Short mmCIF file of C-alpha atoms in Angstrom, two decimals:
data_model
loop_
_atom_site.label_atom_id
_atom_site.label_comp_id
_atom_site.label_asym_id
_atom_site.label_seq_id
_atom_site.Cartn_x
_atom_site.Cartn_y
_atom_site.Cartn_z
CA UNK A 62 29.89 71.68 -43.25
CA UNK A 63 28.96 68.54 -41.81
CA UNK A 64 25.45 67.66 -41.30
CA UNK A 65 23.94 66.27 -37.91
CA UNK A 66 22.24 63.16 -39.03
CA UNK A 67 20.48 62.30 -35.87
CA UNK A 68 19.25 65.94 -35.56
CA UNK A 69 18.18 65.51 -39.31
CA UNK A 70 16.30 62.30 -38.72
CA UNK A 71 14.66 63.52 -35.76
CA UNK A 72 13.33 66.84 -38.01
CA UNK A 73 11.65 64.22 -40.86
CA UNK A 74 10.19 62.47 -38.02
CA UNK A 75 8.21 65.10 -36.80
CA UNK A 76 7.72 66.46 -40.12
CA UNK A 77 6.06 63.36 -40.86
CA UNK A 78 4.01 63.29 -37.69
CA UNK A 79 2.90 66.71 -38.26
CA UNK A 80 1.88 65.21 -41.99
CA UNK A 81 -0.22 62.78 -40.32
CA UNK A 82 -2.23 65.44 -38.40
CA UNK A 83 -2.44 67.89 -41.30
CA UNK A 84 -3.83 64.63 -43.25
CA UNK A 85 -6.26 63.78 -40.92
CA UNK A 86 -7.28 66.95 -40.57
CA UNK A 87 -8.52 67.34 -44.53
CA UNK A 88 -9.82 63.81 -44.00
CA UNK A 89 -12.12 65.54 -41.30
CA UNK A 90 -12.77 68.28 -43.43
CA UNK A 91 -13.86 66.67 -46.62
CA UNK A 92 -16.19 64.23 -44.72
CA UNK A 93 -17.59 66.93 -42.32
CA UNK A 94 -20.92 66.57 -43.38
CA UNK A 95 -21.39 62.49 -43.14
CA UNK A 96 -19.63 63.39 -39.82
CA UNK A 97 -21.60 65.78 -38.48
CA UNK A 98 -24.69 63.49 -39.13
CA UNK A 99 -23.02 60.13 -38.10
CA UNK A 100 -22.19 62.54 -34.39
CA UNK A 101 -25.22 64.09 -34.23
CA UNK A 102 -27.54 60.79 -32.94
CA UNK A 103 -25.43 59.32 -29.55
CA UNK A 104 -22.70 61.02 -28.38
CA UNK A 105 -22.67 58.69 -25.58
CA UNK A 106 -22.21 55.74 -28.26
CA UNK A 107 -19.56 57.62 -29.73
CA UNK A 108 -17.84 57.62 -26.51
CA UNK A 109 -18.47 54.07 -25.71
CA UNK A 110 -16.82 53.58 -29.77
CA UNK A 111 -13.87 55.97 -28.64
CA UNK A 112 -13.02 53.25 -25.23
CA UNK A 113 -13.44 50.19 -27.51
CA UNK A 114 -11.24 51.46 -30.33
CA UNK A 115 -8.41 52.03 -27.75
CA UNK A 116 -8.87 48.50 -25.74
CA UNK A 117 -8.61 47.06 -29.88
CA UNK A 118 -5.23 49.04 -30.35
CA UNK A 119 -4.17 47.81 -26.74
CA UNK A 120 -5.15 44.48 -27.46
CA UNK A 121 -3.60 44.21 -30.85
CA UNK A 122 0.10 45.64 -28.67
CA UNK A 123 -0.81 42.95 -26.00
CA UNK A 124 -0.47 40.23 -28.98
CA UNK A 125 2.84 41.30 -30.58
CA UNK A 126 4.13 41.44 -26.85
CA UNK A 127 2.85 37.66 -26.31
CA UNK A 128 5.35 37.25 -29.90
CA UNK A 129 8.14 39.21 -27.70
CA UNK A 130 8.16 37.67 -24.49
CA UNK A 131 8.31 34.24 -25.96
CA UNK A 132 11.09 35.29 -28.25
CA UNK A 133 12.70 36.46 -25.23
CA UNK A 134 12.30 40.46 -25.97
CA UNK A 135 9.66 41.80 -23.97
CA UNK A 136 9.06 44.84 -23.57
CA UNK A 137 7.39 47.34 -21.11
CA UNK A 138 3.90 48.47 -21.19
CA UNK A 139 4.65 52.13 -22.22
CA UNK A 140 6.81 50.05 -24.86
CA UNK A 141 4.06 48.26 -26.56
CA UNK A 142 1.38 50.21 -25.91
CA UNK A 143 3.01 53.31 -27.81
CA UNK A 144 4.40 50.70 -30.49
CA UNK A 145 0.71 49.42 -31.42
CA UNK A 146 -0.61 52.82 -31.27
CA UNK A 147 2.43 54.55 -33.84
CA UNK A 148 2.65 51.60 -36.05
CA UNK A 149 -1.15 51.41 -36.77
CA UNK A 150 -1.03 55.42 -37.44
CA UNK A 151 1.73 54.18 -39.66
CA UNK A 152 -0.76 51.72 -40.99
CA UNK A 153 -3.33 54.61 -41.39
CA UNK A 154 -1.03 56.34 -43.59
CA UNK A 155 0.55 54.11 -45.56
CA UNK A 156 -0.38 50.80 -47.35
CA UNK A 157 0.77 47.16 -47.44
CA UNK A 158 1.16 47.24 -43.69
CA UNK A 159 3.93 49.63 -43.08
CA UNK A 160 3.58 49.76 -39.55
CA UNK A 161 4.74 46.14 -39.60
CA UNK A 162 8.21 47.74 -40.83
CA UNK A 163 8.07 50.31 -38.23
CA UNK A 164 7.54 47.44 -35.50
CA UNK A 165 10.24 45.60 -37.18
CA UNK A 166 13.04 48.47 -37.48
CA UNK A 167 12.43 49.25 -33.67
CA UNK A 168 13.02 46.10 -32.72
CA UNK A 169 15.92 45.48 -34.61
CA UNK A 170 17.55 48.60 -33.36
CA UNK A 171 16.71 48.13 -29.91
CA UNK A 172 16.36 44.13 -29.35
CA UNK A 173 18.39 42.50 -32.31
CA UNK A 174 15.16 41.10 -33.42
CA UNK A 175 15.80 39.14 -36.70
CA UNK A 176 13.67 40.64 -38.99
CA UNK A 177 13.03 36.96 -40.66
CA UNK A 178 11.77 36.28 -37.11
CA UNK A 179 9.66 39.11 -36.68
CA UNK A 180 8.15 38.19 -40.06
CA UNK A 181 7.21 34.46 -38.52
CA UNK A 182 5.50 36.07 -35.83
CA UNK A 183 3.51 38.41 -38.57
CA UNK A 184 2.71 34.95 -40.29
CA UNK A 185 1.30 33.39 -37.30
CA UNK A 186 -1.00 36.18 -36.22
CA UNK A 187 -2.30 36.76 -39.88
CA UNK A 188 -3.02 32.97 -40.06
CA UNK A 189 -4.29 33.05 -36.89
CA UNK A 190 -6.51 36.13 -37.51
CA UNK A 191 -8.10 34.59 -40.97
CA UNK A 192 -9.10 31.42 -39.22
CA UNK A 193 -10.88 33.10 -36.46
CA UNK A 194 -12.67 35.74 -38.87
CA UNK A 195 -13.46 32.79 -41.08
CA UNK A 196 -15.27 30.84 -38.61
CA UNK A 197 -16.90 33.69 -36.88
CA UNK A 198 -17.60 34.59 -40.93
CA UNK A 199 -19.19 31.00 -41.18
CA UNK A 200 -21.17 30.77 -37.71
CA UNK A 201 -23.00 34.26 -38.32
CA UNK A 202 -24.03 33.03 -42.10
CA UNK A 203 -25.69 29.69 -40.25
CA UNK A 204 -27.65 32.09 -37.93
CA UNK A 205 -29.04 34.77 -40.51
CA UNK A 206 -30.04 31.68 -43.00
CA UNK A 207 -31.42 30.25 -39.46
CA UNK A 208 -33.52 32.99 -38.89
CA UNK A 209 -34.14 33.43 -42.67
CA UNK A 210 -32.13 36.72 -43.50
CA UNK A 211 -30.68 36.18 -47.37
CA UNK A 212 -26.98 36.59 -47.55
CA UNK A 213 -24.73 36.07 -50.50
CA UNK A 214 -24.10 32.01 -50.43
CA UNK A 215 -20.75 32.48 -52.11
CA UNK A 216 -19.58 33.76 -48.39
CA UNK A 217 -20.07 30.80 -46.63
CA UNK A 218 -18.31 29.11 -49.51
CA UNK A 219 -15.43 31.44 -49.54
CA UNK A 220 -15.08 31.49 -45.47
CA UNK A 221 -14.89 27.29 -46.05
CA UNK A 222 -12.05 27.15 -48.59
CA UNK A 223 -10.10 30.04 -47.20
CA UNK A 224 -10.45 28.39 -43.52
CA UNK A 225 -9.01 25.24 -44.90
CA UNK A 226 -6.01 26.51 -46.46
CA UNK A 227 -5.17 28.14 -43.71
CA UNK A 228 -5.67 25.52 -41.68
CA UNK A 229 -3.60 23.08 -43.84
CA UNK A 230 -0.53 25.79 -43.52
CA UNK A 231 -1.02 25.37 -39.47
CA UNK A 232 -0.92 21.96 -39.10
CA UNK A 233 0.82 20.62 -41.57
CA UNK A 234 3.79 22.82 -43.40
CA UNK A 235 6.91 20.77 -42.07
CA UNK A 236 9.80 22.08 -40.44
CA UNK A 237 12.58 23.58 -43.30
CA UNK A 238 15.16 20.51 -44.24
CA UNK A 239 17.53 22.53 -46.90
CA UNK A 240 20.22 24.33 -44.39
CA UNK A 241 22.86 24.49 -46.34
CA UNK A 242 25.39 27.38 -46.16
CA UNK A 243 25.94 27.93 -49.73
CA UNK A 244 22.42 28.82 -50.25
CA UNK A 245 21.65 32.34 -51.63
CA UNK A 246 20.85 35.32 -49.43
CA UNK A 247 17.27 35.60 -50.25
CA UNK A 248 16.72 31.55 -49.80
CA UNK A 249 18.03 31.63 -46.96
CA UNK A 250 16.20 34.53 -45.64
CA UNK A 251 12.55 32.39 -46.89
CA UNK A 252 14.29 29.43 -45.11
CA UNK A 253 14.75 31.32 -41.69
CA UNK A 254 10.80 32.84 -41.87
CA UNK A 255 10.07 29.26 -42.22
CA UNK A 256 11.99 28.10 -39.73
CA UNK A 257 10.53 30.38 -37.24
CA UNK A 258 6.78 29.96 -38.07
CA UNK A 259 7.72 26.06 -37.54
CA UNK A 260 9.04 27.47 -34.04
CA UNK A 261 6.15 29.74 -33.04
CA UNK A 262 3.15 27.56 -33.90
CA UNK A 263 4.66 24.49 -32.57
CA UNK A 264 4.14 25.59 -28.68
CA UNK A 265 0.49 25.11 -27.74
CA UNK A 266 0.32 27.40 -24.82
CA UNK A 267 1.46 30.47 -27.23
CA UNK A 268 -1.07 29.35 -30.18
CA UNK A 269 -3.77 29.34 -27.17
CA UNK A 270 -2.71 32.69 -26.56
CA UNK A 271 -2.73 34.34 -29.55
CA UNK A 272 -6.75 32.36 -30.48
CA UNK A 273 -7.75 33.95 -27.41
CA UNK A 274 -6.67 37.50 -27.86
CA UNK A 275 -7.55 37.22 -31.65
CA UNK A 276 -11.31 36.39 -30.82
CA UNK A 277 -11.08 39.50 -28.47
CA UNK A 278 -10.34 41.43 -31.06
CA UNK A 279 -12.82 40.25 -33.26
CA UNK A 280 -15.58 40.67 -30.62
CA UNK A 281 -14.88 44.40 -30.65
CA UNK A 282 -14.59 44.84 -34.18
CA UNK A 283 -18.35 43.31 -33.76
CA UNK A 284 -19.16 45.53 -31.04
CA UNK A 285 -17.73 48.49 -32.96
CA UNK A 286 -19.53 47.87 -35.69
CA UNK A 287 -22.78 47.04 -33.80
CA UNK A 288 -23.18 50.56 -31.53
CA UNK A 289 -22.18 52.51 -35.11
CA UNK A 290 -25.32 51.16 -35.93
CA UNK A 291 -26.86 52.01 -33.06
CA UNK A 292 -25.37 55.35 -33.35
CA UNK A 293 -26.78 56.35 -36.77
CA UNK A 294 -30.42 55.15 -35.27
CA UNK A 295 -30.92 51.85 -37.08
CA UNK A 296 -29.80 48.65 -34.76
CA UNK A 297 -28.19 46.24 -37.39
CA UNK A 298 -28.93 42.43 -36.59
CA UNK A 299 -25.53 41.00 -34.20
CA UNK A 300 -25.26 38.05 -36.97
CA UNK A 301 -24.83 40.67 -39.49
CA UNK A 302 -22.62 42.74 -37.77
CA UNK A 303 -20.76 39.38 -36.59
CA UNK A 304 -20.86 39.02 -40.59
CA UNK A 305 -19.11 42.57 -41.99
CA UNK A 306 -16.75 42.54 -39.36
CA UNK A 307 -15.24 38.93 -40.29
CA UNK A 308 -15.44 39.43 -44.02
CA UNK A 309 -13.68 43.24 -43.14
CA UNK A 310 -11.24 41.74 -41.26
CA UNK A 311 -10.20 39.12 -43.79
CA UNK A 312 -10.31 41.81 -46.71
CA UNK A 313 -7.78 44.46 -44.72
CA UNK A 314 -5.61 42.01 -44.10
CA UNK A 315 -3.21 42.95 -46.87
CA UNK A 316 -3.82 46.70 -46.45
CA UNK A 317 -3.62 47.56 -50.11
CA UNK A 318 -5.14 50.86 -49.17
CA UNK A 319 -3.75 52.86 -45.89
CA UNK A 320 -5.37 50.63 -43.02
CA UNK A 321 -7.90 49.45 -45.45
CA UNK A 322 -9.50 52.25 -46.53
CA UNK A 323 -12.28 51.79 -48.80
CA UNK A 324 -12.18 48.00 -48.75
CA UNK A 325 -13.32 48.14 -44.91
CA UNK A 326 -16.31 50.35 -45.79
CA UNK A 327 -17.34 48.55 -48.92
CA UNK A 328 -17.68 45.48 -47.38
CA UNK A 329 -19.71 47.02 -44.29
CA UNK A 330 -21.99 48.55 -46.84
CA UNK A 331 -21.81 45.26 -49.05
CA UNK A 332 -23.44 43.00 -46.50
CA UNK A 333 -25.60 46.13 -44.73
CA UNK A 334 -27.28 45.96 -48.48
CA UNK A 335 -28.03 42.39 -48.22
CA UNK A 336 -29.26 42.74 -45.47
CA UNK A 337 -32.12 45.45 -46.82
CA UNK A 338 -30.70 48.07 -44.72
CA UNK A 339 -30.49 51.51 -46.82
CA UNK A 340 -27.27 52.23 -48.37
CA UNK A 341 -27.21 55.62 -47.02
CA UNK A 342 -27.55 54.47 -42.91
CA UNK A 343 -24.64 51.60 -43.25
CA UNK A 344 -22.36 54.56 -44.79
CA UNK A 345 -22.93 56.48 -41.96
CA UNK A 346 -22.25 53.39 -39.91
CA UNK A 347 -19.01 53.08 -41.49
CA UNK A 348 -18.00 56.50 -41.41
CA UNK A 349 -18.64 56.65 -37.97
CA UNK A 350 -16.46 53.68 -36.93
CA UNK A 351 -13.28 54.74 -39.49
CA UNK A 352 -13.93 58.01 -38.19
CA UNK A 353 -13.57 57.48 -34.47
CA UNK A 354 -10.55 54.88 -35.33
CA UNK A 355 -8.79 58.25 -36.79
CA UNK A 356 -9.44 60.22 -34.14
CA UNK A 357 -7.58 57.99 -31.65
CA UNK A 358 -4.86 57.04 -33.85
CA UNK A 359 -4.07 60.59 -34.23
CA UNK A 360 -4.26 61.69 -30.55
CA UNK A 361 -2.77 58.39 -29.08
CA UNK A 362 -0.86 57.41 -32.36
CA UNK A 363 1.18 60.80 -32.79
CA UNK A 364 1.60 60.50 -28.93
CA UNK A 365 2.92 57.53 -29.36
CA UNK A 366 4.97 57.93 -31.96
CA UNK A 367 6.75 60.83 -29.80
CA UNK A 368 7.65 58.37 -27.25
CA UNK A 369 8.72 55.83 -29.85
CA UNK A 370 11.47 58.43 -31.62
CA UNK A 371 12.21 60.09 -27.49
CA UNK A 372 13.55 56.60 -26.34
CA UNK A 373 15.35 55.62 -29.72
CA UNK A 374 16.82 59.50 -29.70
CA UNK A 375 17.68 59.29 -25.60
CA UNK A 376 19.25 55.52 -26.16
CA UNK A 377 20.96 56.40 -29.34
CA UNK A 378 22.86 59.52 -27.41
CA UNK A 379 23.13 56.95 -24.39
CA UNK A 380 25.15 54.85 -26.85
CA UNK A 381 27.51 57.64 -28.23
CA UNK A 382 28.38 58.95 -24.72
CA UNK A 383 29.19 55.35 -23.26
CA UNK A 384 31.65 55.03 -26.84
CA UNK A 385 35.29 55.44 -26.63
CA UNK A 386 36.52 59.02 -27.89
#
């Protein structure tokens, strides 16, 4: 008997969206109590965190379609939009940024992206992202030592050296000079990433683009972080805020854990310690900003997602019928 591979595919998929709800759910559960104290102070807060956690996921699709459009694939609002939202569920779920690969496969499928080009573009906004957080990460360590709040000195020093590496891979990584055609598959793979990041950060107006939207999305990572705070009744300094956020951002970067889980919050309760606020508020802090980030990803994300796997099904059986018999 054969077997309906489309029909199959489209089963795991929902499968695996249904896995994501069931997870989320015992996430929920298992945290209910930190939960129920972290919603019992400002619901109106936690509303206000619910708005700014979907502008951040709109804002972070608004970026990769910047990438698009100037690679000459852009793609419609419901496009991106339900892209960001699935791929950072995917994120949520999985580590070492698999949403990136879920990005990636779509627009292969449905653009003949490259994915060596799709990787420059992931280059450029990480680089991009680390240089922001870093000097947002040095800026708020001037003001607390300004206003005499003691936080770790190894930061600023860390921010520094990480800023200028980065920086030293923007400006001045040459374009690739070994082309040849009898170079292996995997060189020339490297070669064509390297090719493209030369491409990408080489037109101004784009890098100006992407700085902007990147300090967007670090301001409401900040502002996240800073109504939590508020949420849990204990205000934490802007500077220090300002201060977890960057050093968050920096650490999740790799995603080790599913969407940085764990890393985020023990850096958030790292500097809220330094800062001689009591352990037990900043966790609530931090649970209540993963928390409300899980609760849209798994409303918007799963819808999303849907969409995502309705268009590739609908253009997929748009392809067979337009085929020759």
């Amino acid at each position: 008997m054969k077997i309906d591979k489309s029909n199959l595919r489209s089963t795991g998929k929902i499968f695996l969206m249904l896995s994501l709800l069931i997870w989320a759910a015992i996430w929920a559960w298992l945290n209910k109590d930190r939960l129920a104290l972290a919603f019992q102070f400002n619901f109106g807060s936690f509303l206000f965190l619910v708005l700014l956690a979907i502008t951040s996921f709109i804002c972070i699709g608004y970026t990769n379609q910047i990438f698009f459009t100037y690679l000459g694939t852009p793609l419609k609002f419901k496009q991106w939009a339900a892209l960001s939202f699935a791929s950072s569920l995917t994120n949520l779920i999985f580590p070492l940024r698999a949403g990136a690969y879920f990005r990636a496969r779509y627009l292969k499928k449905k653009f003949t992206l490259p994915y060596s080009m799709f990787l420059s573009t992931q280059a450029v906004f990480i680089t991009m992202n680390i240089l922001v957080n870093c000097l947002i990460g040095i800026a708020s360590y001037a003001w607390l030592h300004h206003i005499e709040y003691n936080a770790p000195r190894s930061l600023v020093i860390a921010f520094a050296a990480v800023f200028v590496f980065c920086l030293g891979l923007l400006l001045f990584v040459p374009p690739a000079q070994n082309k040849h055609n009898n170079t292996g598959k995997i060189y020339t793979f490297i070669l064509q990433i390297h090719d493209g990041w030369h491409q990408l950060r080489s037109s101004r107006s784009l890098m100006l683009k992407i700085i902007l939207l990147t300090l967007i999305l670090s301001s409401i990572s900040i502002t996240r972080l800073y109504i939590a705070f508020i949420s849990v009744g204990h205000p934490m300094i802007p500077a220090g805020c300002a201060l977890a956020a960057s050093l968050a951002g920096i650490g999740t970067i790799l995603s080790l854990t599913p969407s940085g889980l764990g890393i985020k919050e023990a850096v958030i309760v790292f500097i809220g310690v330094s800062l001689k606020i009591p352990a037990e508020i900043v966790v609530l802090a931090a649970v209540m900003d993963r928390a409300v980030g899980i609760l849209v990803l798994v409303t918007l994300g799963s819808a999303g997602g849907l969409y995502i796997m309705h268009e590739s099904t609908t253009s997929m059986h748009s392809t067979d019928g337009n085929s020759p018999s």
